[in-house]
XYZ file of C-alpha atoms in Angstrom:
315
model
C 9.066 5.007 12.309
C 6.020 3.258 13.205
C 6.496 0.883 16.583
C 6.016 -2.304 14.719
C 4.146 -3.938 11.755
C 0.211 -3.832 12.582
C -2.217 -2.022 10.642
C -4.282 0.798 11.197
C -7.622 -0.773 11.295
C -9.814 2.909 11.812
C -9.784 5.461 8.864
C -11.704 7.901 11.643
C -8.532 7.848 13.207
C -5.592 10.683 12.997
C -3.302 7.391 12.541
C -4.523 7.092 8.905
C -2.502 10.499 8.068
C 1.037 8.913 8.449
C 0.799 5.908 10.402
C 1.521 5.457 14.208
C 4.035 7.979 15.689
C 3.901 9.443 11.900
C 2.822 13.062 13.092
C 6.414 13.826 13.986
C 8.677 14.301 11.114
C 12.538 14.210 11.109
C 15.255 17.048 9.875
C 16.224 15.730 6.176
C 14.201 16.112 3.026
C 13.889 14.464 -0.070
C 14.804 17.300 -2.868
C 13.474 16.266 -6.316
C 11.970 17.997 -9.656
C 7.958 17.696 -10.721
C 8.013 15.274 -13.117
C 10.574 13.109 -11.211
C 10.009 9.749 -10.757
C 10.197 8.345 -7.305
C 10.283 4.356 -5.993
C 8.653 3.658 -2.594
C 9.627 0.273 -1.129
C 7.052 -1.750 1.653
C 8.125 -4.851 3.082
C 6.418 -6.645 5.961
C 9.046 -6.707 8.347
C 11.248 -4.084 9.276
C 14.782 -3.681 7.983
C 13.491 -6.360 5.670
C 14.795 -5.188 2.203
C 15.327 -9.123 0.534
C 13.990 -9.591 -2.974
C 13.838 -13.470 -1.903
C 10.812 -12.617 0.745
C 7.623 -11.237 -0.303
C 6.864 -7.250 0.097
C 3.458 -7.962 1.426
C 3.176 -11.470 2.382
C -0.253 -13.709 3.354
C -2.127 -12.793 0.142
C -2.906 -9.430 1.606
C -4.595 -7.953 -1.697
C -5.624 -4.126 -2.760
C -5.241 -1.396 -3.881
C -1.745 1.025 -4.019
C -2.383 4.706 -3.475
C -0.388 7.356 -3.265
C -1.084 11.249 -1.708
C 0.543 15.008 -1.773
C -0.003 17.642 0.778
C 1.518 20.839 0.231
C 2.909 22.135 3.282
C 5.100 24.819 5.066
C 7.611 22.933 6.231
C 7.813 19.038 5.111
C 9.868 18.251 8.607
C 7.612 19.407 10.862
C 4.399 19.092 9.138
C 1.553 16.434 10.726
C -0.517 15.077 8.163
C -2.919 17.559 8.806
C -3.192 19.872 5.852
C -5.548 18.669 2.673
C -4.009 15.612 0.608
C -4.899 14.960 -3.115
C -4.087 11.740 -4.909
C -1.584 11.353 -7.356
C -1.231 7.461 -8.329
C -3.188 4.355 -7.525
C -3.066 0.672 -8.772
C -6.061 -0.675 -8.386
C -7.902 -3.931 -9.583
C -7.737 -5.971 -12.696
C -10.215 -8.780 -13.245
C -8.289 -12.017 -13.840
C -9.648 -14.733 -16.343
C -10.889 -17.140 -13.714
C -11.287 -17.453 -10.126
C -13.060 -15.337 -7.359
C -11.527 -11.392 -6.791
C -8.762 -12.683 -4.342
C -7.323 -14.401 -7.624
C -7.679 -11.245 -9.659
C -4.714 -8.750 -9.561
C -3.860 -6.206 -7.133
C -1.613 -3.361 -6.314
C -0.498 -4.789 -4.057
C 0.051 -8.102 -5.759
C 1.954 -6.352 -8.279
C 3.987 -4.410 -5.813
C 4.816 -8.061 -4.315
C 6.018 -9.577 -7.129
C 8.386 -6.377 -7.743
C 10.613 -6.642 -4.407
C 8.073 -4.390 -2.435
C 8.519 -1.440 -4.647
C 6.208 0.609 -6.130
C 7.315 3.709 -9.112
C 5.584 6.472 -9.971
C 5.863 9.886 -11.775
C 5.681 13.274 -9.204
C 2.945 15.538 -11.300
C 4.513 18.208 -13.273
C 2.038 20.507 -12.766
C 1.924 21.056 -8.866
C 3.863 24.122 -7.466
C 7.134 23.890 -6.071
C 7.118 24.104 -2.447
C 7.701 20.961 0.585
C 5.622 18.491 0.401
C 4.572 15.294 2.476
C 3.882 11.924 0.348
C 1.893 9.700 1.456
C 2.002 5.986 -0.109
C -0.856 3.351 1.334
C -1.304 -0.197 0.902
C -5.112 -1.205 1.311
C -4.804 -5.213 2.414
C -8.588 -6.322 1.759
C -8.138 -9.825 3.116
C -10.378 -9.125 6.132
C -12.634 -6.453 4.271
C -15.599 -8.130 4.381
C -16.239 -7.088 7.981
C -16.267 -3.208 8.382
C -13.825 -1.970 10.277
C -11.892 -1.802 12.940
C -12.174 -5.516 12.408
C -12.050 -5.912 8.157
C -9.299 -3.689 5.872
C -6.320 -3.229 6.851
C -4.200 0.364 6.239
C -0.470 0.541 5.566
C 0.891 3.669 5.171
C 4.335 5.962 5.033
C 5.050 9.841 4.584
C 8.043 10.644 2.776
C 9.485 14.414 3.133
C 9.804 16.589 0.355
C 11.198 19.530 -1.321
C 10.014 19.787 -4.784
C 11.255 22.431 -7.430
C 10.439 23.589 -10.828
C 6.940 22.884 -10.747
C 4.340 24.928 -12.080
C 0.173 25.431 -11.490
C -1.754 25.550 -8.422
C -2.544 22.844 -5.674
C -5.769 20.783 -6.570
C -8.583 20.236 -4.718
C -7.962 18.299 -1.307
C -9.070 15.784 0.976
C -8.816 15.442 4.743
C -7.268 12.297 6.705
C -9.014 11.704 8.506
C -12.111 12.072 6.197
C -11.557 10.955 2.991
C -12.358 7.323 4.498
C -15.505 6.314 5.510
C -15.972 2.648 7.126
C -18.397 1.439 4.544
C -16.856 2.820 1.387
C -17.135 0.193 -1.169
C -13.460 -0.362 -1.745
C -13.025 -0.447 2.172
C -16.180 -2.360 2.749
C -15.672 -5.454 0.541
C -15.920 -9.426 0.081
C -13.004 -9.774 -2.270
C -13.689 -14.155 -1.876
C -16.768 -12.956 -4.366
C -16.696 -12.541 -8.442
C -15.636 -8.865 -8.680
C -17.301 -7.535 -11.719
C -15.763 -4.034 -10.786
C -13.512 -2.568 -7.575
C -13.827 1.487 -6.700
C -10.853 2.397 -4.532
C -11.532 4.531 -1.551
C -10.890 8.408 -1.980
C -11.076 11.428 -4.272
C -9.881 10.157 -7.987
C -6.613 10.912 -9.145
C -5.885 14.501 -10.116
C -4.701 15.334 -13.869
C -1.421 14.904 -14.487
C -0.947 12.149 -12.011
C -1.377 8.507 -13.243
C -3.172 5.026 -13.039
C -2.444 1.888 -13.338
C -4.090 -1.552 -14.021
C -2.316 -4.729 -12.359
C -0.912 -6.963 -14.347
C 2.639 -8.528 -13.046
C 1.593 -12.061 -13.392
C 4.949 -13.588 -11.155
C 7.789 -12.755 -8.818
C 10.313 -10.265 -11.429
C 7.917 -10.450 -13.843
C 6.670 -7.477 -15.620
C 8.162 -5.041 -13.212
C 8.524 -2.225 -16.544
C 4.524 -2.159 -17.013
C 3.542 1.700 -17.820
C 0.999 3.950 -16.019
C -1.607 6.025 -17.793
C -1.253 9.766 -17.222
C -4.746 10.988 -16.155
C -5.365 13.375 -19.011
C -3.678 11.603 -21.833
C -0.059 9.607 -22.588
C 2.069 7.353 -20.257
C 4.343 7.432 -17.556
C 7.433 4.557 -17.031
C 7.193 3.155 -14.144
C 10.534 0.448 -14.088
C 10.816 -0.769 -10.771
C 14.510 -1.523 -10.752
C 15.871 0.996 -10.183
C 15.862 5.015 -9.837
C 17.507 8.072 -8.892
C 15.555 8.966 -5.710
C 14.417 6.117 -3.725
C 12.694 6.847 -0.550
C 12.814 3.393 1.169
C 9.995 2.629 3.540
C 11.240 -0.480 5.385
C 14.220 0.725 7.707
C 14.213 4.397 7.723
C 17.298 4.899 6.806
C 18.519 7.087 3.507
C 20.402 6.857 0.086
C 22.361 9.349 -0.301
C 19.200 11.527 -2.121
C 16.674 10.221 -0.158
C 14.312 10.272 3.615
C 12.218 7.633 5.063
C 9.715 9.268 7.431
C 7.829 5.746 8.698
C 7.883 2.371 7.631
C 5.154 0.926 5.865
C 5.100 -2.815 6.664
C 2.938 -5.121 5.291
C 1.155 -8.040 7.104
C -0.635 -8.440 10.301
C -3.044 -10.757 11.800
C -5.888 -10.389 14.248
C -5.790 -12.001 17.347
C -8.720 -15.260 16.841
C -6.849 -18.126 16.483
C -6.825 -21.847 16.724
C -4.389 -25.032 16.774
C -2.602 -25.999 13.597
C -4.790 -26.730 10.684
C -5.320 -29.767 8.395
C -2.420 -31.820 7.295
C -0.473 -32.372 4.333
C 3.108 -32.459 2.902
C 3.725 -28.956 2.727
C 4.276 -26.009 5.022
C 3.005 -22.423 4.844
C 5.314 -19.815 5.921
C 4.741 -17.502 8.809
C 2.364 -14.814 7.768
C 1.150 -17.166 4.498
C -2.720 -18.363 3.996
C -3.403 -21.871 5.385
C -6.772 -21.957 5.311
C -10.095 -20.425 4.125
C -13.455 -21.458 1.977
C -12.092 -22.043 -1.473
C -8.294 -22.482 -0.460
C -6.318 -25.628 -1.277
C -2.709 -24.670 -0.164
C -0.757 -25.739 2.833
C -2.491 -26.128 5.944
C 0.046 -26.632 8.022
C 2.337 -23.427 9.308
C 5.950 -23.453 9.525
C 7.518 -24.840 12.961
C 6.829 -22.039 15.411
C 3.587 -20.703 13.509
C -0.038 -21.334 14.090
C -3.196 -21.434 11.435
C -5.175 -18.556 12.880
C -8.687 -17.752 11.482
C -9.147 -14.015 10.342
C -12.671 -14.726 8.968
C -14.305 -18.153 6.844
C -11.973 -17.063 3.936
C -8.965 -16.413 4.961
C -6.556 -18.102 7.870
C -2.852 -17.225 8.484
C -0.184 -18.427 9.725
C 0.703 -16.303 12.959
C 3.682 -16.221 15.628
């Protein structure tokens, strides 16, 4: 488990494997089939599971990746050995506004109680595994790091059978990052004609997806497009083998290795902002070029500025 909510802000860093503490793994494995499909769950505060919250609160909107890297031993493993992608939701443009109206990953995985689904490839060989799920939060993004995007991630442990094939190609973590990629390096407050997330592409046989849940339990059943051809489910209710990322704690077929929370803020701030008749909760926007929400933050909050786009309400 991570030590609290903040973000890793450097993808040089050996903290963008499996988040802090993350290169330590625990005894228990997940044990599941290739082809299986698995729900992660990310919620912004820890042991926070609540559909009535948001997953990823303060319009903190990317991308939704998700990694393999076959290893030895899943329980002892560090992050260190090669990763290759096997899902992302990405970007879709939206009808109007600027590209922090369009939809996200992560606005999807919001409106879905935190939880993201997914197929495991069917064509990767058996063997222990670490998964790695990341939220990109692009809210910030158009400074370069360590000041702009924001990196929440988890690594699940696994123990997967009946698969068949080789491993892919890989990627290195730290490496597969660079602080002016163009889906790291981004004004999302702009008209976004297209969005390239950061890393290798997804491999054959894993899948894609293009946002599209439009409001809290909306369309939580969308499907995922199998890179190579067909579609994969991907209902977010419920599932067989859930590997919750919020408390670290297990179903009965499942292992948490970190949690993957999902809000910050940065550390400018000023007084209470604007007035008006309604509140913004902690963590929610209350200010920014463009924004005509609540200025004010909830009793205890304050408005802090994050950059000329974006303010949030902060502790």
């Amino acid at each position: 488990m991570p030590p609290g909510n903040s973000p890793v802000t450097d993808p040089t860093s050996n903290d963008i494997r499996c988040n802090v503490g993350g290169g330590a793994g625990i005894s228990s494995k997940c044990g599941l089939k290739a082809g299986d499909q698995v729900t992660i769950e990310m919620h912004q505060q820890i042991g926070d599971r609540s559909c009535t919250n948001e997953g990823i609160g303060g319009a903190h909107w990317g991308p939704v990746m998700a990694y393999l890297s076959k290893v030895d031993d899943a329980s002892t493993a560090d992050g260190s050995s090669g990763w290759f992608k096997i899902y992302q939701s990405t970007w879709a443009k939206a009808p109007t506004g600027d590209g922090s109206m369009d939809w996200w990953g992560t606005k999807d995985m919001n409106y879905c109680c935190g939880k993201l689904t997914f197929n495991i490839p069917a064509n990767i060989p058996s063997g222990d595994y670490l998964l790695r799920a990341e939220a990109l939060a692009l809210h910030a993004a158009q400074s370069p790091p360590p000041n702009g995007a924001q990196f929440y991630m988890s690594c699940y442990q696994l123990s997967i059978t009946g698969g068949s094939g080789s491993v892919p190609p890989t990627v290195n973590f730290p490496g597969a990052y660079g602080n002016t990629d163009p889906g790291i390096f981004v004004n999302i407050y702009q008209s976004l004609s297209t969005y390239i997330a950061p890393g290798p592409t997804v491999i054959p046989g894993g899948a894609t997806k293009s946002p599209n849940v439009l409001s809290f339990g909306g369309n939580c059943a969308a499907t995922s497009t199998v890179v190579g051809g067909g579609t994969n489910p991907t209902t977010a209710a419920t599932t067989t083998r859930t590997a919750s990322a919020t408390t670290g704690r297990t179903s009965s077929t499942t292992t948490a290795r970190t949690t993957t929370p999902g809000t910050t803020s940065r550390t400018t701030t000023t007084s209470a902002a604007g007035t008006g008749g309604c509140t913004s909760p902690l963590y929610g926007q209350c200010g920014g070029i463009g924004y005509t929400g609540c200025t004010v933050c909830a009793s205890g909050s304050k408005c802090s500025v994050l950059n000329a786009y974006y303010s949030q309400c902060t502790a």
